[in-house]
CSV table of C-alpha atoms and ligand atoms in Angstrom, one decimal:
chain,number,residue,atom,x,y,z
O,245,MET,CA,3.4,-17.0,14.1
O,246,GLU,CA,2.0,-18.9,11.2
O,247,ARG,CA,2.6,-17.5,7.8
O,248,VAL,CA,-0.2,-17.4,5.2
O,249,ARG,CA,0.2,-18.5,1.6
O,250,VAL,CA,0.0,-15.8,-1.0
O,251,SER,CA,0.2,-16.0,-4.7
O,252,PHE,CA,3.2,-14.5,-6.3
O,253,ALA,CA,4.1,-14.7,-10.0
O,254,GLY,CA,1.8,-17.6,-10.5
O,255,LEU,CA,3.2,-19.5,-7.6
O,256,GLU,CA,2.0,-20.1,-4.1
O,257,VAL,CA,4.6,-18.9,-1.6
O,258,ASP,CA,4.8,-18.3,2.1
O,259,PHE,CA,4.4,-14.7,3.2
O,260,VAL,CA,8.0,-13.7,3.9
O,261,ASP,CA,9.7,-11.3,6.2
O,262,ARG,CA,8.1,-8.0,7.2
O,263,ASP,CA,9.0,-8.9,10.7
O,264,ARG,CA,8.9,-5.4,12.2
O,265,ALA,CA,5.5,-4.8,10.5
O,266,LEU,CA,4.2,-7.9,12.1
O,267,SER,CA,5.3,-7.0,15.5
O,268,GLN,CA,3.5,-3.7,15.0
O,269,VAL,CA,0.4,-5.6,14.2
O,270,VAL,CA,0.8,-7.5,17.4
O,271,GLU,CA,1.0,-4.2,19.3
O,272,LEU,CA,-2.1,-2.9,17.6
O,273,ALA,CA,-3.9,-6.1,18.3
O,274,GLU,CA,-3.2,-5.7,22.0
O,275,LYS,CA,-4.2,-2.1,22.3
O,276,GLY,CA,-6.5,-1.4,19.4
O,277,THR,CA,-6.2,1.5,17.0
O,278,PHE,CA,-6.9,5.1,17.7
O,279,PRO,CA,-7.5,7.0,15.6
O,280,VAL,CA,-7.8,5.2,12.2
O,281,TYR,CA,-4.5,4.0,10.9
O,282,VAL,CA,-4.0,5.0,7.2
O,283,VAL,CA,-1.0,3.4,5.6
O,284,TYR,CA,0.3,4.7,2.3
O,285,GLY,CA,2.8,2.8,0.1
O,286,PRO,CA,4.0,2.3,-3.4
O,287,GLU,CA,1.9,0.2,-5.8
O,288,GLY,CA,3.1,-3.4,-5.6
O,289,CYS,CA,5.2,-2.9,-2.4
O,290,GLY,CA,3.2,-5.7,-0.7
O,291,LYS,CA,0.2,-4.1,1.0
O,292,THR,CA,-2.4,-6.6,0.0
O,293,ALA,CA,-0.1,-9.6,0.9
O,294,PHE,CA,0.6,-7.9,4.3
O,295,LEU,CA,-3.1,-7.4,5.0
O,296,ARG,CA,-3.7,-11.1,4.3
O,297,GLN,CA,-1.1,-12.0,6.8
O,298,THR,CA,-2.5,-9.4,9.2
O,299,LYS,CA,-6.0,-10.8,8.9
O,300,ALA,CA,-4.7,-14.3,9.8
O,301,VAL,CA,-2.7,-13.0,12.8
O,302,LEU,CA,-5.7,-11.0,14.2
O,303,GLU,CA,-8.0,-14.0,13.8
O,304,ARG,CA,-5.8,-16.8,14.9
O,305,ASP,CA,-3.6,-15.3,17.5
O,306,PHE,CA,-5.9,-12.6,19.0
O,307,GLY,CA,-9.4,-13.9,18.4
O,308,TYR,CA,-10.6,-10.9,16.4
O,309,SER,CA,-13.5,-11.0,14.0
O,310,VAL,CA,-12.1,-9.5,10.8
O,311,VAL,CA,-13.9,-7.9,7.9
O,312,TYR,CA,-11.6,-7.1,4.9
O,313,ALA,CA,-12.5,-5.3,1.7
O,314,ASN,CA,-10.5,-4.9,-1.4
O,315,PRO,CA,-12.7,-3.4,-4.1
O,316,LEU,CA,-10.0,-3.6,-6.8
O,317,ALA,CA,-9.2,-7.3,-6.3
O,318,ASP,CA,-8.9,-9.4,-9.4
O,319,LYS,CA,-11.1,-12.3,-8.1
O,320,LEU,CA,-14.5,-11.8,-6.7
O,321,GLU,CA,-13.7,-14.0,-3.7
O,322,ASP,CA,-10.9,-11.6,-2.7
O,323,VAL,CA,-13.1,-8.6,-2.7
O,324,LEU,CA,-14.7,-9.3,0.6
O,325,GLN,CA,-13.2,-11.6,3.2
O,326,TYR,CA,-14.3,-12.3,6.8
O,327,THR,CA,-13.9,-14.5,9.8
O,328,LEU,CA,-16.1,-17.5,9.7
O,329,THR,CA,-17.8,-16.7,13.0
O,330,ILE,CA,-19.5,-13.6,11.5
O,331,LYS,CA,-20.8,-15.3,8.4
O,332,ASP,CA,-24.4,-14.9,9.4
O,333,VAL,CA,-24.0,-11.1,9.8
O,334,VAL,CA,-22.2,-11.0,6.4
O,335,ARG,CA,-25.0,-13.0,4.7
O,336,ASP,CA,-27.6,-10.6,6.1
O,337,VAL,CA,-25.8,-7.5,5.1
O,338,LEU,CA,-25.0,-8.8,1.6
O,339,GLY,CA,-28.7,-9.6,1.2
O,340,ALA,CA,-29.7,-6.0,2.3
O,341,PHE,CA,-27.7,-4.4,-0.6
O,342,PRO,CA,-29.2,-4.7,-4.1
O,343,GLU,CA,-25.7,-4.8,-5.6
O,344,PRO,CA,-23.3,-5.4,-2.7
O,345,TYR,CA,-20.2,-5.9,-4.8
O,346,SER,CA,-20.4,-2.5,-6.3
O,347,ARG,CA,-20.5,-0.9,-2.9
O,348,ILE,CA,-18.2,-3.2,-1.0
O,349,VAL,CA,-16.8,-0.5,1.3
O,350,ASP,CA,-20.3,0.4,2.5
O,351,VAL,CA,-21.0,-3.2,2.9
O,352,ALA,CA,-17.9,-3.8,5.0
O,353,ILE,CA,-18.7,-0.8,7.3
O,354,SER,CA,-22.2,-2.1,7.7
O,355,ILE,CA,-20.9,-5.5,8.6
O,356,ALA,CA,-18.6,-4.0,11.2
O,357,SER,CA,-21.4,-2.1,12.7
O,358,ARG,CA,-23.7,-5.1,12.9
O,359,VAL,CA,-20.9,-7.3,14.4
O,360,LEU,CA,-20.7,-4.7,17.2
O,361,LYS,CA,-24.4,-5.0,17.8
O,362,SER,CA,-24.7,-8.8,17.5
O,363,PHE,CA,-21.8,-9.9,19.6
O,364,SER,CA,-21.1,-9.1,23.2
O,365,ARG,CA,-18.0,-6.9,23.5
O,366,PRO,CA,-16.3,-8.4,20.4
O,367,ARG,CA,-12.8,-7.8,19.2
O,368,LEU,CA,-13.3,-6.4,15.8
O,369,ALA,CA,-10.9,-5.5,13.0
O,370,VAL,CA,-11.8,-3.6,9.8
O,371,LEU,CA,-9.2,-3.9,7.1
O,372,MET,CA,-9.6,-1.7,4.0
O,373,ASP,CA,-7.4,-2.4,1.1
O,374,ASP,CA,-7.0,0.3,-1.6
O,375,ILE,CA,-10.5,1.7,-1.2
O,376,PHE,CA,-9.9,5.3,-2.1
O,377,GLN,CA,-9.9,4.7,-5.9
O,378,ALA,CA,-13.1,2.8,-5.6
O,379,ILE,CA,-15.1,5.2,-3.4
O,380,GLY,CA,-13.6,8.2,-5.2
O,381,VAL,CA,-10.6,10.1,-3.8
O,382,ASP,CA,-12.9,13.0,-3.1
O,383,LYS,CA,-14.7,10.9,-0.6
O,384,ALA,CA,-11.6,9.5,1.2
O,385,GLU,CA,-11.9,11.9,4.1
O,386,ILE,CA,-15.6,11.3,4.7
O,387,TYR,CA,-15.0,7.5,4.8
O,388,VAL,CA,-12.1,7.8,7.2
O,389,LYS,CA,-14.3,9.9,9.4
O,390,THR,CA,-17.0,7.2,9.2
O,391,LEU,CA,-14.5,4.7,10.3
O,392,LEU,CA,-13.3,6.9,13.1
O,393,ASN,CA,-17.0,7.1,14.3
O,394,LEU,CA,-17.0,3.3,14.6
O,395,ILE,CA,-14.2,3.6,17.1
O,396,GLU,CA,-15.4,6.7,18.9
O,397,TRP,CA,-19.2,6.3,18.8
O,398,PRO,CA,-19.8,2.6,18.3
O,399,PRO,CA,-23.4,1.4,18.1
O,400,ALA,CA,-22.5,-1.1,20.9
O,401,SER,CA,-19.5,-1.6,23.1
O,402,TYR,CA,-16.5,-3.6,22.1
O,403,GLU,CA,-13.5,-5.0,23.7
O,404,LYS,CA,-11.0,-3.9,21.1
O,405,ILE,CA,-11.2,-2.5,17.7
O,406,VAL,CA,-8.5,-2.2,15.0
O,407,VAL,CA,-9.1,-0.2,11.8
O,408,LEU,CA,-6.5,-0.2,9.1
O,409,VAL,CA,-6.8,1.6,5.8
O,410,PHE,CA,-4.1,0.9,3.2
O,411,SER,CA,-3.7,3.0,0.1
O,412,SER,CA,-1.5,3.5,-2.9
O,413,GLU,CA,-3.1,6.7,-4.0
O,414,GLY,CA,-0.6,9.5,-3.9
O,415,VAL,CA,-3.2,12.0,-2.7
O,416,THR,CA,-3.7,10.1,0.5
O,417,ARG,CA,-1.5,12.3,2.5
O,418,PHE,CA,-3.1,15.6,1.4
O,419,LYS,CA,-6.6,14.3,1.7
O,420,VAL,CA,-6.4,12.4,4.9
O,421,GLY,CA,-3.2,13.8,6.6
O,422,ARG,CA,-4.7,17.2,7.4
O,423,HIS,CA,-7.3,15.7,9.8
O,424,SER,CA,-6.9,14.3,13.3
O,425,TRP,CA,-9.2,11.5,12.1
O,426,ALA,CA,-6.3,9.4,11.0
O,427,THR,CA,-2.7,8.7,11.9
O,428,LEU,CA,-0.6,8.3,8.8
O,429,ARG,CA,2.1,5.7,8.2
O,430,ILE,CA,4.2,4.8,5.2
O,431,MET,CA,5.1,1.3,4.1
O,432,TRP,CA,8.0,0.9,1.7
O,433,ASN,CA,9.2,-1.8,-0.6
O,434,MET,CA,10.8,-4.9,0.9
O,435,ASN,CA,14.2,-4.9,2.4
O,436,ARG,CA,17.0,-6.8,0.7
O,437,GLU,CA,16.8,-9.9,2.8
O,438,GLY,CA,13.0,-10.4,2.4
O,439,PHE,CA,13.2,-9.6,-1.3
O,440,LYS,CA,16.0,-12.1,-1.8
O,441,GLN,CA,13.7,-14.8,-0.5
O,442,LEU,CA,11.1,-14.0,-3.2
O,443,TYR,CA,13.8,-13.9,-5.8
O,444,ASP,CA,15.0,-17.3,-4.7
O,445,ALA,CA,11.5,-18.7,-4.9
O,446,LEU,CA,11.3,-18.0,-8.7
O,447,PRO,CA,12.1,-21.0,-10.9
O,448,GLY,CA,14.5,-21.0,-13.8
O,449,GLY,CA,17.5,-19.1,-14.9
O,450,LYS,CA,17.6,-15.5,-13.7
O,451,PRO,CA,19.8,-12.5,-13.8
O,452,PRO,CA,22.1,-11.9,-10.8
O,453,PHE,CA,20.3,-10.8,-7.7
O,454,ASP,CA,22.1,-7.5,-7.5
O,455,ASP,CA,20.9,-6.5,-10.9
O,456,VAL,CA,17.3,-7.3,-10.0
O,457,TRP,CA,17.6,-5.5,-6.7
O,458,ARG,CA,18.9,-2.4,-8.5
O,459,LEU,CA,16.0,-2.3,-10.9
O,460,SER,CA,13.2,-3.1,-8.5
O,461,GLY,CA,14.3,-1.5,-5.3
O,462,GLY,CA,12.7,-4.4,-3.4
O,463,ASN,CA,9.3,-4.0,-5.1
O,464,PRO,CA,7.8,-7.5,-5.5
O,465,ARG,CA,5.4,-6.4,-8.2
O,466,VAL,CA,8.4,-5.2,-10.3
O,467,LEU,CA,10.0,-8.6,-9.6
O,468,GLU,CA,6.9,-10.3,-10.9
O,469,ARG,CA,6.8,-8.1,-14.0
O,470,LEU,CA,10.5,-8.8,-14.8
O,471,TYR,CA,9.9,-12.5,-14.3
O,472,ARG,CA,6.8,-12.6,-16.5
O,473,SER,CA,8.5,-10.7,-19.3
O,474,GLY,CA,11.3,-13.3,-19.3
O,475,TRP,CA,13.6,-10.9,-17.6
O,476,SER,CA,13.3,-8.4,-20.4
O,477,VAL,CA,13.9,-5.0,-18.8
O,478,ASP,CA,12.9,-3.3,-22.1
O,479,ALA,CA,9.5,-4.9,-22.1
O,480,ALA,CA,8.9,-4.1,-18.5
O,481,ILE,CA,9.9,-0.4,-19.1
O,482,GLU,CA,7.7,-0.1,-22.2
O,483,GLU,CA,4.8,-1.5,-20.3
O,484,ILE,CA,5.1,1.1,-17.5
O,485,ILE,CA,5.5,3.9,-20.1
O,486,ARG,CA,2.2,2.9,-21.7
O,487,GLU,CA,0.3,2.4,-18.5
O,488,ARG,CA,1.2,5.7,-16.9
O,489,ARG,CA,1.2,7.8,-20.0
O,490,ILE,CA,4.7,8.8,-19.2
O,491,LYS,CA,5.5,10.2,-22.6
O,492,ALA,CA,2.9,13.0,-22.0
O,493,LEU,CA,4.6,13.8,-18.7
O,494,ALA,CA,8.0,13.8,-20.4
O,495,LYS,CA,6.8,16.2,-23.1
O,496,MET,CA,5.3,18.5,-20.6
O,497,TRP,CA,8.2,18.6,-18.1
O,498,GLY,CA,11.3,17.9,-20.1
O,499,GLY,CA,14.5,19.1,-18.4
O,500,ASP,CA,13.0,19.5,-14.9
O,501,LEU,CA,11.9,15.9,-15.0
O,502,GLY,CA,15.4,14.9,-16.2
O,503,GLU,CA,16.7,16.5,-13.0
O,504,VAL,CA,14.3,14.5,-10.9
O,505,VAL,CA,15.6,11.3,-12.6
O,506,GLU,CA,19.0,12.2,-11.4
O,507,ASP,CA,18.0,13.2,-7.9
O,508,PRO,CA,14.4,13.2,-6.6
O,509,ASP,CA,15.3,15.9,-4.0
O,510,TYR,CA,15.6,18.3,-6.9
O,511,LEU,CA,11.8,18.7,-6.3
O,512,TRP,CA,12.4,19.9,-2.8
O,513,ASP,CA,15.5,22.0,-3.5
O,514,ASN,CA,13.7,23.9,-6.2
O,515,TYR,CA,10.4,24.3,-4.4
O,516,PRO,CA,8.0,26.1,-5.0
O,517,SER,CA,8.7,26.3,-8.7
O,518,THR,CA,8.4,22.5,-8.8
O,519,LYS,CA,5.0,22.5,-7.1
O,520,ASN,CA,3.0,21.4,-10.2
O,521,LEU,CA,5.6,18.9,-11.2
O,522,ILE,CA,5.4,17.3,-7.7
O,523,GLU,CA,1.6,17.1,-8.0
O,524,ASP,CA,1.8,15.4,-11.3
O,525,LEU,CA,4.4,12.9,-10.2
O,526,ILE,CA,2.5,12.1,-7.0
O,527,GLU,CA,-0.8,11.8,-8.8
O,528,THR,CA,0.6,9.4,-11.3
O,529,ASN,CA,2.1,7.3,-8.5
O,530,LEU,CA,5.6,7.7,-9.8
O,531,ILE,CA,7.1,9.5,-6.8
O,532,ILE,CA,6.4,9.4,-3.1
O,533,GLU,CA,6.9,12.2,-0.7
O,534,ILE,CA,8.7,11.0,2.4
O,535,TRP,CA,8.1,13.3,5.2
O,536,ASP,CA,10.2,11.7,7.9
O,537,ARG,CA,12.5,8.8,8.6
O,538,ASP,CA,11.5,8.3,12.2
O,539,PRO,CA,10.6,4.6,12.4
O,540,TYR,CA,7.5,5.6,14.3
O,541,SER,CA,6.0,6.9,11.0
O,542,TRP,CA,6.6,3.7,9.2
O,543,ILE,CA,5.0,0.3,9.0
O,544,ASP,CA,8.0,-2.0,8.7
O,545,ASP,CA,11.4,-0.5,8.4
O,546,PRO,CA,11.9,2.9,6.7
O,547,PRO,CA,14.1,2.8,3.6
O,548,PRO,CA,17.7,4.1,3.8
O,549,GLU,CA,18.1,7.8,4.1
O,550,ARG,CA,19.4,8.6,0.7
O,551,ASP,CA,20.3,6.1,-2.0
O,552,LEU,CA,20.4,7.7,-5.4
O,553,GLU,CA,21.0,4.4,-7.2
O,554,LEU,CA,17.6,3.3,-6.0
O,555,GLY,CA,16.0,6.7,-6.6
O,556,LEU,CA,15.7,7.5,-2.9
O,557,GLY,CA,16.1,11.0,-1.8
O,558,ARG,CA,15.7,12.5,1.7
O,559,PHE,CA,12.4,14.2,0.8
O,560,TYR,CA,11.2,12.4,-2.3
O,561,ALA,CA,11.7,8.9,-3.7
O,562,TRP,CA,10.9,7.2,-7.0
O,563,GLN,CA,8.4,4.4,-6.2
O,564,THR,CA,10.9,2.0,-7.8
O,565,PRO,CA,14.0,2.4,-9.9
O,566,LEU,CA,12.1,0.8,-12.8
O,567,HIS,CA,9.6,3.7,-12.8
O,568,ARG,CA,12.5,6.1,-12.9
O,569,GLU,CA,14.0,4.2,-15.9
O,570,ALA,CA,10.7,4.4,-17.7
O,571,VAL,CA,10.8,8.2,-17.3
O,572,ARG,CA,14.4,8.3,-18.4
O,573,ARG,CA,13.5,6.4,-21.5
O,574,ALA,CA,10.5,8.5,-22.3
O,575,LEU,CA,12.5,11.7,-22.0
O,576,LYS,CA,15.0,10.4,-24.5
O,577,GLU,CA,12.2,9.3,-26.9
O,578,VAL,CA,10.3,12.7,-26.8
O,579,GLY,CA,13.7,14.4,-26.6
F,762,ADP,N1,6.0,-10.4,2.2
F,762,ADP,C1,5.6,-11.1,1.1
F,762,ADP,N2,5.8,-12.4,0.9
F,762,ADP,C2,5.4,-13.1,-0.2
F,762,ADP,N3,4.9,-12.5,-1.3
F,762,ADP,C3,4.7,-11.1,-1.2
F,762,ADP,C4,5.0,-10.4,-0.1
F,762,ADP,N4,4.7,-9.1,-0.3
F,762,ADP,C5,4.2,-9.1,-1.5
F,762,ADP,N5,4.2,-10.3,-2.1
F,762,ADP,C6,3.7,-10.6,-3.5
F,762,ADP,O1,4.1,-9.6,-4.3
F,762,ADP,C7,3.1,-9.2,-5.2
F,762,ADP,C8,2.8,-7.7,-5.0
F,762,ADP,O2,2.3,-7.5,-3.7
F,762,ADP,P1,0.9,-6.8,-3.4
F,762,ADP,O3,0.6,-7.2,-2.0
F,762,ADP,O4,-0.1,-7.2,-4.4
F,762,ADP,O5,1.2,-5.3,-3.5
F,762,ADP,P2,0.3,-4.0,-3.3
F,762,ADP,O6,-1.0,-4.5,-2.7
F,762,ADP,O7,1.1,-3.1,-2.4
F,762,ADP,O8,0.1,-3.4,-4.6
F,762,ADP,C9,2.0,-10.1,-5.0
F,762,ADP,O9,2.1,-11.2,-5.9
F,762,ADP,C10,2.2,-10.5,-3.5
F,762,ADP,O10,1.5,-11.7,-3.3
F,763,MG,MG1,-2.9,-4.3,-3.3
C-alpha cells in the first residue's frame, strides 16, 4: 500500500504506521459501511492525516470515487477534495451554491448524491472530517441521518458505499451514539512505535524520546507543539492553558479537578456527584470517556487498559498528558 505525504511540523513526511486502522479501511472498502461510521478521537491524534491516507487507498486500490470535506482546514484547497473522475459533478455543484465554501458539508452531500445519479453503479466514499463544529453540534444528528439516507435510500443504485465521519467534539458520543444511525468507534493517539518514527523525522537536537512520549502520550500535534516551541514544555503548557481557558475550570472545580489529575477514573468512582465536572471536561476536549476496550470499538489499536503516567484510566482518559499538566499548573496558579 502506497503511503501519502502529509505535512508535519513544517516538513513533508510519509504517513506512518496506523497499520491496523488501514487494514480496517481495506475491510470497509470491500464490504461498504452500514450504518454510518462515526469515529471520535482526541484533537491532534491524527484523524485528518488518516483520512488523507484513507482517501488515497479507496481511490487507488479500490477504485472509489471519493468526496472529502474538512470545513476547518487551514488552506482552502484542503476544505474540499475529490477524485478527479468526478470533477465535472463537483464543478456543477460548486456552481449551484452561492457561497459553496461556507456550506461545504451540504456541498459534499450534494456531490455524493449527484455522483450516484451520474455514474452507473459507482463505488462512492464520503469522508467528513471534523464537520460537527462547522454545522453546529446541535445539527450533528440530523446530518448523520442524512448520510445514512444516502446509504439506505440512494437516489440511484451503487456498487458500494463508504461513509466515514470523524470528529474531535466531545459531545459526539451523546449526540450520535444514542441512535442506530451510526456505529461509533474511537481512535486514540499513536502507539509508541509509530510515534517514534515521527519523533525521528524531526531535525535538530531534541530531548530523549521517553520524555517526549511521557508528555505527549503519542499525540502528534503535541509533538509538533513541543518542537515548534523549541522543546519548551512551559511554553506549550501555557499555550494550552490560554486556549482552553483552563484557569476558569480550575477555579470552578478546585480539589475535585486535582483528583482527576491524579487519576481520571475518580470521575467514574464518584459518579454521579462528578456529573457536571465530566460534562465540562468532555466539552472542553480535555478528557475522553472510554466505554470499552474491545478492539472492535476502535479504529487502530486501543490504548493500554490503565496507565496513570499517561493519564489513562479504565473509564476516562486525559486526551494527552500535556493537557493534564496544563490543568495541574492552572490549579496551582489559582490555588
Ligand atoms: N500517521 C501519521 N503519519 C505522519 N504524520 C501524521 C500521522 N498522524 C498525524 N500526523 C501529523 O500530525 C499532526 C496532527 O495530526 P492531524 O491529522 O492534524 O490530527 P487531527 O486531525 O486528529 O486533529 C499533523 O501535522 C499530521 O500531518
Ligand atoms: Mg483534523
